mmCIF file of C-alpha atoms and ligand atoms in Angstrom:
data_model
loop_
_atom_site.group_PDB
_atom_site.id
_atom_site.type_symbol
_atom_site.label_atom_id
_atom_site.label_comp_id
_atom_site.label_asym_id
_atom_site.label_seq_id
_atom_site.Cartn_x
_atom_site.Cartn_y
_atom_site.Cartn_z
ATOM 1 C CA MET A 113 -46.733 -171.205 34.231
ATOM 2 C CA THR A 114 -47.740 -173.846 31.729
ATOM 3 C CA ILE A 115 -49.754 -173.998 28.531
ATOM 4 C CA THR A 116 -52.356 -176.049 30.395
ATOM 5 C CA GLU A 117 -52.768 -173.309 32.995
ATOM 6 C CA THR A 118 -53.148 -170.802 30.169
ATOM 7 C CA GLN A 119 -55.800 -172.900 28.471
ATOM 8 C CA ASN A 120 -57.685 -173.370 31.735
ATOM 9 C CA LEU A 121 -57.633 -169.658 32.461
ATOM 10 C CA ASN A 122 -58.779 -168.949 28.930
ATOM 11 C CA SER A 123 -61.716 -171.331 29.392
ATOM 12 C CA GLU A 124 -62.682 -169.509 32.571
ATOM 13 C CA LEU A 125 -62.476 -166.018 31.123
ATOM 14 C CA ALA A 126 -63.285 -166.460 27.437
ATOM 15 C CA ASP A 127 -67.027 -165.832 27.585
ATOM 16 C CA LEU A 128 -67.156 -163.326 30.422
ATOM 17 C CA SER A 129 -68.168 -159.691 29.971
ATOM 18 C CA LEU A 130 -65.601 -156.992 30.672
ATOM 19 C CA ASP A 131 -66.835 -156.426 34.234
ATOM 20 C CA LYS A 132 -67.061 -160.122 35.080
ATOM 21 C CA CYS A 133 -63.709 -160.930 33.509
ATOM 22 C CA LEU A 134 -61.989 -158.279 35.616
ATOM 23 C CA LEU A 135 -63.903 -159.306 38.728
ATOM 24 C CA LYS A 136 -62.776 -162.899 38.254
ATOM 25 C CA ILE A 137 -59.150 -161.853 37.746
ATOM 26 C CA ASP A 138 -59.379 -159.700 40.858
ATOM 27 C CA GLU A 139 -60.706 -162.625 42.909
ATOM 28 C CA MET A 140 -57.967 -164.914 41.656
ATOM 29 C CA TYR A 141 -54.952 -162.593 41.566
ATOM 30 C CA GLY A 142 -55.725 -159.265 43.287
ATOM 31 C CA LYS A 143 -52.647 -157.022 43.188
ATOM 32 C CA LYS A 144 -50.742 -159.665 41.240
ATOM 33 C CA ALA A 145 -52.765 -158.482 38.242
ATOM 34 C CA VAL A 146 -51.531 -155.385 36.392
ATOM 35 C CA PHE A 147 -53.397 -153.372 33.793
ATOM 36 C CA THR A 148 -51.236 -151.123 31.603
ATOM 37 C CA THR A 149 -52.955 -148.076 30.185
ATOM 38 C CA SER A 150 -51.785 -145.565 27.621
ATOM 39 C CA PHE A 151 -55.114 -143.727 28.015
ATOM 40 C CA GLY A 152 -56.377 -144.836 24.608
ATOM 41 C CA LEU A 153 -60.099 -145.406 24.118
ATOM 42 C CA GLU A 154 -59.922 -149.130 24.891
ATOM 43 C CA ASP A 155 -57.783 -148.520 27.952
ATOM 44 C CA GLN A 156 -60.228 -145.957 29.311
ATOM 45 C CA ALA A 157 -63.023 -148.547 29.094
ATOM 46 C CA ILE A 158 -60.988 -151.039 31.134
ATOM 47 C CA THR A 159 -59.874 -148.397 33.630
ATOM 48 C CA HIS A 160 -63.531 -147.477 34.166
ATOM 49 C CA ALA A 161 -64.484 -151.105 34.795
ATOM 50 C CA ILE A 162 -61.641 -151.593 37.291
ATOM 51 C CA PHE A 163 -62.202 -148.385 39.218
ATOM 52 C CA THR A 164 -66.001 -148.457 39.359
ATOM 53 C CA GLN A 165 -65.940 -152.024 40.693
ATOM 54 C CA ASN A 166 -63.304 -151.033 43.303
ATOM 55 C CA LEU A 167 -60.979 -153.826 42.233
ATOM 56 C CA SER A 168 -57.471 -154.166 43.589
ATOM 57 C CA ILE A 169 -55.950 -154.786 40.135
ATOM 58 C CA ARG A 170 -53.015 -152.385 39.745
ATOM 59 C CA VAL A 171 -53.466 -149.714 37.067
ATOM 60 C CA VAL A 172 -50.137 -148.680 35.593
ATOM 61 C CA THR A 173 -49.041 -146.261 32.887
ATOM 62 C CA LEU A 174 -45.705 -145.809 31.155
ATOM 63 C CA ASP A 175 -44.878 -142.121 30.866
ATOM 64 C CA THR A 176 -42.279 -141.978 28.115
ATOM 65 C CA GLY A 177 -41.726 -138.272 28.685
ATOM 66 C CA ARG A 178 -42.787 -137.600 25.070
ATOM 67 C CA LEU A 179 -46.571 -137.871 25.336
ATOM 68 C CA PHE A 180 -49.118 -135.428 23.943
ATOM 69 C CA ARG A 181 -50.365 -132.606 26.159
ATOM 70 C CA GLU A 182 -53.858 -134.066 25.636
ATOM 71 C CA THR A 183 -52.744 -137.399 27.115
ATOM 72 C CA TYR A 184 -51.472 -135.738 30.278
ATOM 73 C CA GLU A 185 -54.756 -133.819 30.520
ATOM 74 C CA LEU A 186 -56.657 -137.093 30.260
ATOM 75 C CA HIS A 187 -54.432 -138.689 32.898
ATOM 76 C CA ARG A 188 -55.333 -135.829 35.234
ATOM 77 C CA ASN A 189 -59.039 -135.951 34.352
ATOM 78 C CA THR A 190 -59.106 -139.713 34.951
ATOM 79 C CA LEU A 191 -57.634 -139.249 38.428
ATOM 80 C CA LEU A 192 -60.211 -136.537 39.152
ATOM 81 C CA ARG A 193 -63.090 -138.636 37.848
ATOM 82 C CA TYR A 194 -62.341 -141.847 39.781
ATOM 83 C CA ASN A 195 -60.227 -140.660 42.711
ATOM 84 C CA LYS A 196 -58.028 -143.772 42.385
ATOM 85 C CA GLN A 197 -54.317 -144.267 41.941
ATOM 86 C CA ILE A 198 -52.545 -144.830 38.624
ATOM 87 C CA GLU A 199 -48.931 -145.941 39.049
ATOM 88 C CA THR A 200 -46.634 -144.078 36.682
ATOM 89 C CA TYR A 201 -43.398 -145.637 35.485
ATOM 90 C CA PHE A 202 -40.834 -143.344 33.925
ATOM 91 C CA PRO A 203 -37.624 -144.104 31.964
ATOM 92 C CA GLN A 204 -34.604 -144.420 34.180
ATOM 93 C CA ALA A 205 -32.200 -141.483 33.975
ATOM 94 C CA SER A 206 -29.225 -143.870 33.909
ATOM 95 C CA ASP A 207 -30.592 -145.365 30.660
ATOM 96 C CA LEU A 208 -31.960 -142.244 29.007
ATOM 97 C CA GLU A 209 -29.316 -139.623 29.706
ATOM 98 C CA PRO A 210 -26.399 -141.425 27.964
ATOM 99 C CA PHE A 211 -28.694 -142.217 25.022
ATOM 100 C CA LEU A 212 -29.684 -138.547 24.678
ATOM 101 C CA LEU A 213 -26.107 -137.379 25.103
ATOM 102 C CA LYS A 214 -24.959 -139.599 22.267
ATOM 103 C CA ASN A 215 -27.928 -139.282 19.904
ATOM 104 C CA GLY A 216 -29.851 -136.110 20.705
ATOM 105 C CA PRO A 217 -33.579 -135.803 21.431
ATOM 106 C CA ASP A 218 -35.213 -136.967 18.177
ATOM 107 C CA SER A 219 -32.903 -139.683 16.862
ATOM 108 C CA PHE A 220 -35.877 -142.021 16.306
ATOM 109 C CA TYR A 221 -36.355 -140.378 12.899
ATOM 110 C CA SER A 222 -32.846 -141.279 11.750
ATOM 111 C CA SER A 223 -33.009 -145.082 11.843
ATOM 112 C CA ILE A 224 -35.151 -148.022 12.922
ATOM 113 C CA GLU A 225 -32.442 -149.046 15.368
ATOM 114 C CA GLN A 226 -32.487 -145.646 17.034
ATOM 115 C CA ARG A 227 -36.269 -145.717 17.192
ATOM 116 C CA LYS A 228 -36.318 -149.166 18.750
ATOM 117 C CA GLU A 229 -33.665 -148.185 21.256
ATOM 118 C CA CYS A 230 -35.737 -145.163 22.267
ATOM 119 C CA CYS A 231 -38.834 -147.395 22.672
ATOM 120 C CA HIS A 232 -36.773 -149.878 24.645
ATOM 121 C CA ILE A 233 -35.529 -147.263 27.092
ATOM 122 C CA ARG A 234 -38.778 -145.317 27.390
ATOM 123 C CA LYS A 235 -41.278 -148.218 27.317
ATOM 124 C CA VAL A 236 -39.888 -151.731 27.496
ATOM 125 C CA ILE A 237 -37.604 -151.300 30.512
ATOM 126 C CA PRO A 238 -40.230 -149.363 32.521
ATOM 127 C CA LEU A 239 -42.770 -152.068 31.632
ATOM 128 C CA GLU A 240 -40.440 -154.762 32.933
ATOM 129 C CA ARG A 241 -40.170 -152.867 36.208
ATOM 130 C CA ALA A 242 -43.958 -152.450 36.380
ATOM 131 C CA LEU A 243 -44.548 -156.178 35.886
ATOM 132 C CA VAL A 244 -42.141 -157.421 38.566
ATOM 133 C CA GLY A 245 -44.032 -159.930 40.719
ATOM 134 C CA ALA A 246 -47.137 -159.853 38.517
ATOM 135 C CA LYS A 247 -48.949 -163.002 37.357
ATOM 136 C CA ILE A 248 -51.437 -161.350 35.020
ATOM 137 C CA TRP A 249 -50.909 -158.547 32.521
ATOM 138 C CA ILE A 250 -54.175 -157.032 31.299
ATOM 139 C CA THR A 251 -54.170 -155.148 27.978
ATOM 140 C CA GLY A 252 -56.658 -153.214 25.850
ATOM 141 C CA ILE A 253 -55.805 -155.137 22.687
ATOM 142 C CA ARG A 254 -58.663 -155.785 20.256
ATOM 143 C CA SER A 255 -58.373 -158.389 17.517
ATOM 144 C CA GLU A 256 -59.867 -155.926 15.010
ATOM 145 C CA GLN A 257 -56.618 -153.972 15.251
ATOM 146 C CA SER A 258 -54.856 -156.778 13.443
ATOM 147 C CA GLY A 259 -56.216 -158.395 10.329
ATOM 148 C CA ASN A 260 -54.620 -161.774 10.921
ATOM 149 C CA ARG A 261 -55.313 -162.486 14.594
ATOM 150 C CA SER A 262 -59.046 -163.158 14.601
ATOM 151 C CA ASP A 263 -58.346 -166.538 16.218
ATOM 152 C CA MET A 264 -56.281 -165.032 19.031
ATOM 153 C CA PRO A 265 -57.304 -166.303 22.496
ATOM 154 C CA LYS A 266 -58.335 -163.965 25.285
ATOM 155 C CA VAL A 267 -55.541 -165.386 27.446
ATOM 156 C CA GLU A 268 -51.984 -165.911 26.192
ATOM 157 C CA LEU A 269 -48.854 -167.158 27.873
ATOM 158 C CA ASP A 270 -45.870 -164.820 27.618
ATOM 159 C CA SER A 271 -43.270 -167.366 28.606
ATOM 160 C CA ALA A 272 -40.388 -164.876 28.346
ATOM 161 C CA LYS A 273 -41.982 -162.791 31.072
ATOM 162 C CA ASN A 274 -43.595 -165.805 32.756
ATOM 163 C CA ILE A 275 -46.932 -164.051 32.802
ATOM 164 C CA HIS A 276 -50.422 -164.522 31.454
ATOM 165 C CA LYS A 277 -51.610 -161.777 29.157
ATOM 166 C CA VAL A 278 -55.359 -161.188 29.254
ATOM 167 C CA HIS A 279 -57.218 -159.149 26.655
ATOM 168 C CA PRO A 280 -60.707 -158.614 28.150
ATOM 169 C CA ILE A 281 -62.101 -156.610 25.219
ATOM 170 C CA LEU A 282 -60.429 -158.659 22.519
ATOM 171 C CA ASN A 283 -63.655 -159.080 20.567
ATOM 172 C CA TRP A 284 -64.939 -155.530 20.854
ATOM 173 C CA THR A 285 -65.164 -153.434 17.698
ATOM 174 C CA TRP A 286 -64.171 -149.771 17.542
ATOM 175 C CA GLU A 287 -67.906 -148.957 17.581
ATOM 176 C CA ASN A 288 -68.508 -151.175 20.650
ATOM 177 C CA THR A 289 -65.742 -149.299 22.410
ATOM 178 C CA TRP A 290 -67.182 -145.896 21.599
ATOM 179 C CA ASP A 291 -70.643 -147.064 22.719
ATOM 180 C CA TYR A 292 -69.231 -148.123 26.090
ATOM 181 C CA ILE A 293 -67.308 -144.857 26.500
ATOM 182 C CA ARG A 294 -70.311 -142.704 25.627
ATOM 183 C CA SER A 295 -72.901 -144.646 27.588
ATOM 184 C CA ASN A 296 -70.755 -144.449 30.725
ATOM 185 C CA ASN A 297 -69.616 -140.870 30.113
ATOM 186 C CA ILE A 298 -65.981 -141.946 30.411
ATOM 187 C CA PRO A 299 -63.304 -139.275 29.825
ATOM 188 C CA TYR A 300 -61.333 -139.893 26.626
ATOM 189 C CA ASN A 301 -58.421 -138.384 24.743
ATOM 190 C CA THR A 302 -59.669 -135.438 22.660
ATOM 191 C CA LEU A 303 -57.175 -136.412 19.946
ATOM 192 C CA HIS A 304 -59.597 -139.222 19.051
ATOM 193 C CA ASP A 305 -61.915 -136.464 17.731
ATOM 194 C CA LYS A 306 -59.107 -135.100 15.544
ATOM 195 C CA GLY A 307 -58.220 -138.185 13.505
ATOM 196 C CA TYR A 308 -56.024 -140.068 15.977
ATOM 197 C CA PRO A 309 -57.477 -143.545 16.621
ATOM 198 C CA SER A 310 -54.180 -144.835 18.038
ATOM 199 C CA ILE A 311 -52.209 -142.465 20.262
ATOM 200 C CA GLY A 312 -48.640 -142.909 21.404
ATOM 201 C CA CYS A 313 -45.742 -140.500 21.767
ATOM 202 C CA ALA A 314 -46.302 -137.079 20.203
ATOM 203 C CA PRO A 315 -43.316 -137.090 17.811
ATOM 204 C CA CYS A 316 -44.196 -140.592 16.574
ATOM 205 C CA THR A 317 -47.954 -140.237 16.032
ATOM 206 C CA ARG A 318 -49.895 -138.329 13.386
ATOM 207 C CA ALA A 319 -53.588 -138.101 12.486
ATOM 208 C CA ILE A 320 -54.831 -140.453 9.772
ATOM 209 C CA GLU A 321 -56.944 -139.715 6.711
ATOM 210 C CA PRO A 322 -60.332 -141.379 6.091
ATOM 211 C CA GLY A 323 -59.712 -144.882 4.711
ATOM 212 C CA GLU A 324 -56.200 -145.193 6.100
ATOM 213 C CA ASP A 325 -55.309 -148.136 8.316
ATOM 214 C CA PHE A 326 -56.075 -147.706 12.008
ATOM 215 C CA ARG A 327 -52.377 -147.584 12.830
ATOM 216 C CA ALA A 328 -51.093 -145.705 9.801
ATOM 217 C CA GLY A 329 -50.369 -142.715 12.008
ATOM 218 C CA ARG A 330 -47.873 -144.568 14.206
ATOM 219 C CA TRP A 331 -44.200 -144.376 13.067
ATOM 220 C CA TRP A 332 -45.573 -143.378 9.672
ATOM 221 C CA TRP A 333 -42.094 -142.978 8.174
ATOM 222 C CA GLU A 334 -41.278 -146.671 8.717
ATOM 223 C CA ASN A 335 -42.037 -149.810 6.754
ATOM 224 C CA GLU A 336 -45.153 -151.624 8.019
ATOM 225 C CA ASP A 337 -43.090 -154.645 9.089
ATOM 226 C CA THR A 338 -40.987 -152.729 11.605
ATOM 227 C CA LYS A 339 -43.859 -151.012 13.397
ATOM 228 C CA GLU A 340 -43.714 -152.378 16.876
ATOM 229 C CA CYS A 341 -42.278 -151.102 20.103
ATOM 230 C CA GLY A 342 -41.328 -154.370 21.776
ATOM 231 C CA LEU A 343 -44.126 -154.361 24.361
ATOM 232 C CA HIS A 344 -46.196 -157.092 22.801
ATOM 233 C CA TRP A 345 -43.811 -159.810 21.725
ATOM 234 C CA VAL A 346 -45.078 -163.219 22.847
ATOM 235 C CA ASP A 347 -42.790 -166.178 22.315
ATOM 236 C CA GLY A 348 -41.111 -164.500 19.392
ATOM 237 C CA LYS A 349 -44.342 -163.390 17.705
ATOM 238 C CA LEU A 350 -45.971 -160.024 17.771
ATOM 239 C CA THR A 351 -49.359 -159.947 19.425
ATOM 240 C CA PRO A 352 -51.596 -157.723 17.340
ATOM 241 C CA LYS A 353 -50.140 -154.684 15.732
ATOM 242 C CA LYS A 354 -50.940 -152.411 18.577
ATOM 243 C CA ALA A 355 -48.420 -150.279 20.313
ATOM 244 C CA LYS A 356 -48.795 -148.630 23.683
HETATM 245 S S1 SF4 B 1578 -42.771 -143.959 20.294
HETATM 246 FE FE1 SF4 B 1578 -41.122 -142.539 19.607
HETATM 247 S S2 SF4 B 1578 -40.668 -141.102 21.301
HETATM 248 FE FE2 SF4 B 1578 -41.932 -142.833 22.090
HETATM 249 S S3 SF4 B 1578 -40.484 -144.226 22.938
HETATM 250 FE FE3 SF4 B 1578 -40.834 -144.931 20.836
HETATM 251 S S4 SF4 B 1578 -39.336 -143.855 19.523
HETATM 252 FE FE4 SF4 B 1578 -39.317 -142.878 21.571
#
C-alpha cells in the first residue's frame, strides 16, 4: 500500500455519510474489511450501519477476559438484536498463562510496563490475529476525542500493519453519536448512563466526574502521556487518544 493509494481512498470516502462510506468499503473490499468493536457508543453506531445494510464487512471484538458484566450483556443484546455474527478474539493461553503465573492477576497497577504487557497480550496480539489478510481496518475513532487531531484524515495508512485505517464517524460529536443511537433505538452499554463515556477493561476504567476529560477514567492512576494500549499506533504516532 502506498501513500497515494491512501490519499485516493480518502478522497473517495471523505465526504460520505456513515452508511455510504461503509457501503463503498463493502463494495471495494468485502470480507477484507474488518471493523473492531469494543461495544462503545461509537462502535454500536457503526455495528448498526453494517448489520442493517447486510454488509459483508467482518465485525470483530477483542475479549480481554477482563471486561465489565455490562459489556458482555451488550454483546449478547447486540447479537439478539441483529442476528449477525461478531467474531471474538481472545488472548492466547500460551501468552497469558506464563504472564499470570509470574505476575498475578492485577499486576497492571504495579507499573506501566506491566500494564502495557497486559494490554499487549490481551489486546494487541489478538488484534494482530484478527487483522490477518485484511486490507481495511474500520474504527470508531472521533477526532473530538483528541484535542490535537482535528486535521486527521478519515483514511490513514498504517504501514507497520500494511493496512488502511478508516474512521467513518471521525467528525461526529458525542451529541451526534447519541442522536444516532437514540433515533435508531440501538442497544448501548448502560455504563454510559453512569458516568463512563469511554469503557474498556473493568479494573482499568472508572466513572468520570462532570468536567473531567472524556478519557480521565481510563488508567486513571497513570500519567496522561502513557495512556495508550498499543492498538492505535500509526507510523510511530498515536492516533487519537482512544483506547479499545
Ligand atoms: S486495559 Fe487493563 S486489564 Fe485490560 S488489557 Fe490493558 S492492562 Fe490488562
